[in-house]
Short mmCIF file of N, CA and C in Angstrom, two decimals:
data_model
loop_
_atom_site.label_atom_id
_atom_site.label_comp_id
_atom_site.label_asym_id
_atom_site.label_seq_id
_atom_site.Cartn_x
_atom_site.Cartn_y
_atom_site.Cartn_z
N GLU E 127 2.84 11.73 7.59
CA GLU E 127 1.39 11.61 7.75
C GLU E 127 0.51 11.53 6.47
N GLU E 128 1.15 12.39 5.47
CA GLU E 128 0.29 12.63 4.29
C GLU E 128 0.36 11.43 3.31
N CYS E 129 1.16 10.28 3.70
CA CYS E 129 1.14 9.08 2.84
C CYS E 129 0.06 8.11 3.15
N HIS E 130 -0.67 8.48 4.29
CA HIS E 130 -1.84 7.57 4.67
C HIS E 130 -3.16 8.10 4.23
N THR E 131 -4.17 7.35 4.32
CA THR E 131 -5.61 7.76 4.03
C THR E 131 -5.94 8.66 5.15
N GLU E 132 -6.93 9.56 4.70
CA GLU E 132 -7.64 10.52 5.57
C GLU E 132 -7.96 9.70 6.92
N GLU E 133 -8.65 8.64 6.80
CA GLU E 133 -9.02 7.97 8.05
C GLU E 133 -7.99 7.63 8.87
N CYS E 134 -6.76 7.13 8.46
CA CYS E 134 -5.81 6.76 9.14
C CYS E 134 -5.08 8.02 9.85
N ASN E 135 -4.99 9.02 9.01
CA ASN E 135 -4.41 10.34 9.66
C ASN E 135 -5.34 10.92 10.78
N ILE E 136 -6.66 10.75 10.71
CA ILE E 136 -7.47 11.22 11.74
C ILE E 136 -7.32 10.33 13.09
N LEU E 137 -7.14 8.97 12.81
CA LEU E 137 -6.98 8.11 14.04
C LEU E 137 -5.71 8.32 14.57
N SER E 138 -4.63 8.68 13.74
CA SER E 138 -3.24 8.84 14.24
C SER E 138 -3.26 10.14 15.06
N ARG E 139 -4.04 11.24 14.68
CA ARG E 139 -4.18 12.46 15.49
C ARG E 139 -4.72 12.25 16.78
N ILE E 140 -5.89 11.34 16.70
CA ILE E 140 -6.45 10.99 18.00
C ILE E 140 -5.41 10.34 18.95
N VAL E 141 -4.80 9.39 18.35
CA VAL E 141 -3.64 8.67 19.40
C VAL E 141 -2.69 9.75 19.74
N GLN E 142 -2.26 10.68 19.01
CA GLN E 142 -1.30 11.65 19.44
C GLN E 142 -1.94 12.65 20.53
N LYS E 143 -3.30 12.97 20.36
CA LYS E 143 -3.95 13.77 21.31
C LYS E 143 -4.05 13.01 22.62
N CYS E 144 -4.32 11.75 22.62
CA CYS E 144 -4.42 11.02 23.83
C CYS E 144 -3.09 10.89 24.57
N HIS E 145 -2.02 10.66 23.69
CA HIS E 145 -0.55 10.66 24.33
C HIS E 145 -0.37 12.11 24.92
N ASP E 146 -0.76 13.17 24.33
CA ASP E 146 -0.53 14.42 24.82
C ASP E 146 -1.35 14.59 26.23
N GLN E 147 -2.56 14.07 26.26
CA GLN E 147 -3.37 14.23 27.34
C GLN E 147 -2.95 13.18 28.52
N HIS E 148 -2.41 12.24 28.18
CA HIS E 148 -1.84 11.12 29.20
C HIS E 148 -0.35 10.87 29.00
N PRO E 149 0.53 11.87 29.39
CA PRO E 149 2.07 11.58 29.07
C PRO E 149 2.59 10.38 29.69
N PHE E 150 2.01 9.85 30.75
CA PHE E 150 2.67 8.74 31.37
C PHE E 150 1.63 7.62 31.20
N GLY E 151 0.48 7.92 30.98
CA GLY E 151 -0.56 6.82 30.72
C GLY E 151 -0.35 5.98 29.43
N LYS E 152 0.37 6.69 28.45
CA LYS E 152 0.66 6.06 27.29
C LYS E 152 1.60 4.82 27.59
N PHE E 153 2.32 4.76 28.65
CA PHE E 153 3.24 3.83 28.97
C PHE E 153 2.39 2.52 29.70
N ARG E 154 1.21 2.94 30.15
CA ARG E 154 0.35 1.83 30.89
C ARG E 154 -0.73 1.39 30.11
N GLY E 155 -0.87 1.84 28.87
CA GLY E 155 -1.87 1.44 28.04
C GLY E 155 -3.11 2.32 27.94
N SER E 156 -3.03 3.54 28.38
CA SER E 156 -4.22 4.28 28.41
C SER E 156 -4.73 4.56 26.96
N CYS E 157 -3.92 4.56 25.96
CA CYS E 157 -4.24 4.90 24.57
C CYS E 157 -4.42 3.70 23.81
N HIS E 158 -4.37 2.46 24.39
CA HIS E 158 -4.15 1.18 23.75
C HIS E 158 -5.37 0.99 22.60
N ALA E 159 -6.50 1.29 23.02
CA ALA E 159 -7.63 0.98 21.89
C ALA E 159 -7.53 1.78 20.75
N GLU E 160 -7.01 3.06 20.90
CA GLU E 160 -6.87 4.04 19.81
C GLU E 160 -5.70 3.54 18.89
N GLU E 161 -4.57 3.08 19.65
CA GLU E 161 -3.27 2.46 18.99
C GLU E 161 -3.61 1.42 18.11
N VAL E 162 -4.65 0.55 18.65
CA VAL E 162 -4.83 -0.73 17.83
C VAL E 162 -5.80 -0.28 16.68
N ARG E 163 -6.67 0.72 16.71
CA ARG E 163 -7.50 1.15 15.61
C ARG E 163 -6.40 1.68 14.68
N VAL E 164 -5.44 2.33 14.97
CA VAL E 164 -4.51 3.02 14.01
C VAL E 164 -3.71 1.76 13.27
N GLN E 165 -3.31 0.80 14.13
CA GLN E 165 -2.66 -0.35 13.56
C GLN E 165 -3.36 -1.08 12.64
N VAL E 166 -4.53 -1.33 12.93
CA VAL E 166 -5.51 -2.01 11.95
C VAL E 166 -5.73 -1.23 10.74
N CYS E 167 -5.81 0.13 10.81
CA CYS E 167 -6.05 0.97 9.61
C CYS E 167 -4.72 0.91 8.79
N TYR E 168 -3.56 0.99 9.33
CA TYR E 168 -2.25 0.87 8.61
C TYR E 168 -2.16 -0.49 8.00
N LYS E 169 -2.57 -1.57 8.61
CA LYS E 169 -2.57 -2.76 8.11
C LYS E 169 -3.59 -2.97 6.94
N ASN E 170 -4.61 -2.48 6.96
CA ASN E 170 -5.58 -2.41 5.78
C ASN E 170 -5.11 -1.49 4.49
N GLU E 171 -4.44 -0.49 4.92
CA GLU E 171 -3.79 0.22 3.77
C GLU E 171 -2.79 -0.52 3.18
N ARG E 172 -1.92 -1.41 3.90
CA ARG E 172 -0.73 -2.06 3.47
C ARG E 172 -1.38 -3.14 2.47
N ILE E 173 -2.40 -3.87 2.99
CA ILE E 173 -3.07 -4.86 2.19
C ILE E 173 -3.56 -4.39 0.91
N ALA E 174 -4.40 -3.25 0.79
CA ALA E 174 -4.84 -2.60 -0.28
C ALA E 174 -3.74 -2.26 -1.27
N ARG E 175 -2.64 -1.65 -0.79
CA ARG E 175 -1.56 -1.14 -1.64
C ARG E 175 -0.86 -2.36 -2.16
N ARG E 176 -0.78 -3.45 -1.54
CA ARG E 176 -0.08 -4.71 -1.91
C ARG E 176 -1.02 -5.24 -3.01
N ALA E 177 -2.30 -5.19 -2.86
CA ALA E 177 -3.18 -5.84 -3.94
C ALA E 177 -2.96 -4.98 -5.21
N GLN E 178 -2.99 -3.62 -5.06
CA GLN E 178 -2.80 -2.87 -6.19
C GLN E 178 -1.51 -2.99 -6.97
N HIS E 179 -0.39 -3.14 -6.12
CA HIS E 179 0.84 -3.40 -6.85
C HIS E 179 0.84 -4.65 -7.49
N ASN E 180 0.32 -5.62 -6.91
CA ASN E 180 0.26 -7.02 -7.64
C ASN E 180 -0.47 -6.80 -8.78
N GLN E 181 -1.55 -6.16 -8.86
CA GLN E 181 -2.37 -6.09 -10.01
C GLN E 181 -1.58 -5.22 -11.23
N GLU E 182 -0.95 -4.05 -10.79
CA GLU E 182 -0.02 -3.53 -11.61
C GLU E 182 1.06 -4.19 -12.21
N ALA E 183 1.61 -5.16 -11.29
CA ALA E 183 2.74 -6.05 -11.67
C ALA E 183 2.12 -7.12 -12.82
N ARG E 184 1.01 -7.59 -12.68
CA ARG E 184 0.43 -8.45 -13.53
C ARG E 184 0.19 -7.88 -15.05
N ILE E 185 -0.24 -6.71 -14.90
CA ILE E 185 -0.39 -5.87 -16.27
C ILE E 185 0.81 -5.61 -16.81
N ARG E 186 1.84 -5.18 -16.16
CA ARG E 186 3.14 -5.15 -16.77
C ARG E 186 3.72 -6.39 -17.28
N ALA E 187 3.62 -7.43 -16.54
CA ALA E 187 4.15 -8.64 -17.03
C ALA E 187 3.32 -9.10 -18.28
N GLN E 188 2.14 -8.96 -18.40
CA GLN E 188 1.27 -9.33 -19.61
C GLN E 188 1.78 -8.41 -20.73
N LYS E 189 1.91 -7.10 -20.59
CA LYS E 189 2.43 -6.26 -21.61
C LYS E 189 3.94 -6.57 -22.07
N ARG E 190 4.71 -7.04 -21.17
CA ARG E 190 6.06 -7.44 -21.46
C ARG E 190 5.86 -8.83 -22.43
N GLU E 191 5.14 -9.70 -22.03
CA GLU E 191 4.91 -10.97 -22.72
C GLU E 191 4.42 -10.65 -24.08
N GLU E 192 3.45 -9.74 -24.18
CA GLU E 192 2.85 -9.32 -25.61
C GLU E 192 4.07 -8.73 -26.47
N ALA E 193 4.86 -7.79 -25.82
CA ALA E 193 5.95 -7.17 -26.51
C ALA E 193 6.91 -8.32 -27.06
N ILE E 194 7.32 -9.25 -26.12
CA ILE E 194 8.15 -10.29 -26.57
C ILE E 194 7.54 -11.19 -27.73
N LYS E 195 6.36 -11.41 -27.77
CA LYS E 195 5.65 -12.13 -28.78
C LYS E 195 5.70 -11.42 -30.00
N GLU E 196 5.36 -10.10 -29.94
CA GLU E 196 5.43 -9.14 -31.22
C GLU E 196 6.77 -9.08 -31.75
N PHE E 197 7.85 -9.08 -30.91
CA PHE E 197 9.20 -9.10 -31.32
C PHE E 197 9.58 -10.27 -32.11
N LYS E 198 9.24 -11.49 -31.37
CA LYS E 198 9.52 -12.72 -32.12
C LYS E 198 8.85 -12.82 -33.46
N LYS E 199 7.55 -12.30 -33.72
CA LYS E 199 6.87 -12.35 -34.90
C LYS E 199 7.53 -11.42 -35.90
N TRP E 200 8.04 -10.33 -35.41
CA TRP E 200 8.71 -9.42 -36.31
C TRP E 200 9.98 -10.03 -36.68
N LYS E 201 10.70 -10.67 -35.83
CA LYS E 201 12.13 -11.33 -36.11
C LYS E 201 12.02 -12.41 -37.11
N GLU E 202 10.95 -13.26 -36.95
CA GLU E 202 10.72 -14.35 -37.84
C GLU E 202 10.24 -13.79 -39.30
N ASN E 203 9.43 -12.78 -39.36
CA ASN E 203 9.03 -12.28 -40.64
C ASN E 203 10.01 -11.40 -41.40
N ARG E 204 10.83 -10.89 -40.59
CA ARG E 204 11.88 -9.98 -41.19
C ARG E 204 12.62 -10.46 -42.49
N GLY E 205 13.07 -11.63 -42.60
CA GLY E 205 13.69 -12.05 -43.73
C GLY E 205 12.89 -12.61 -44.70
N LYS E 206 11.62 -12.70 -44.46
CA LYS E 206 10.56 -13.27 -45.44
C LYS E 206 9.99 -12.47 -46.47
N SER E 207 10.46 -11.17 -46.68
CA SER E 207 9.97 -10.14 -47.60
C SER E 207 10.37 -10.45 -48.90
#
């Protein structure tokens, strides 16, 4: 539970409470609206996490390219001293 946002954790606890209050109703969809809200919240978390990871990957790729360019410059200039 701690790997989700506070909002999703709260929604998850609401669903759990609903399931506790309606032990057989959960199989008939008594808690469906709450479950959908949790699913949407988790999906939004995944989308945000994916965007953040993509941004971090772009930054790492850019740094790697810069390091390669610097290495190539160093390699070319090494014998020119």
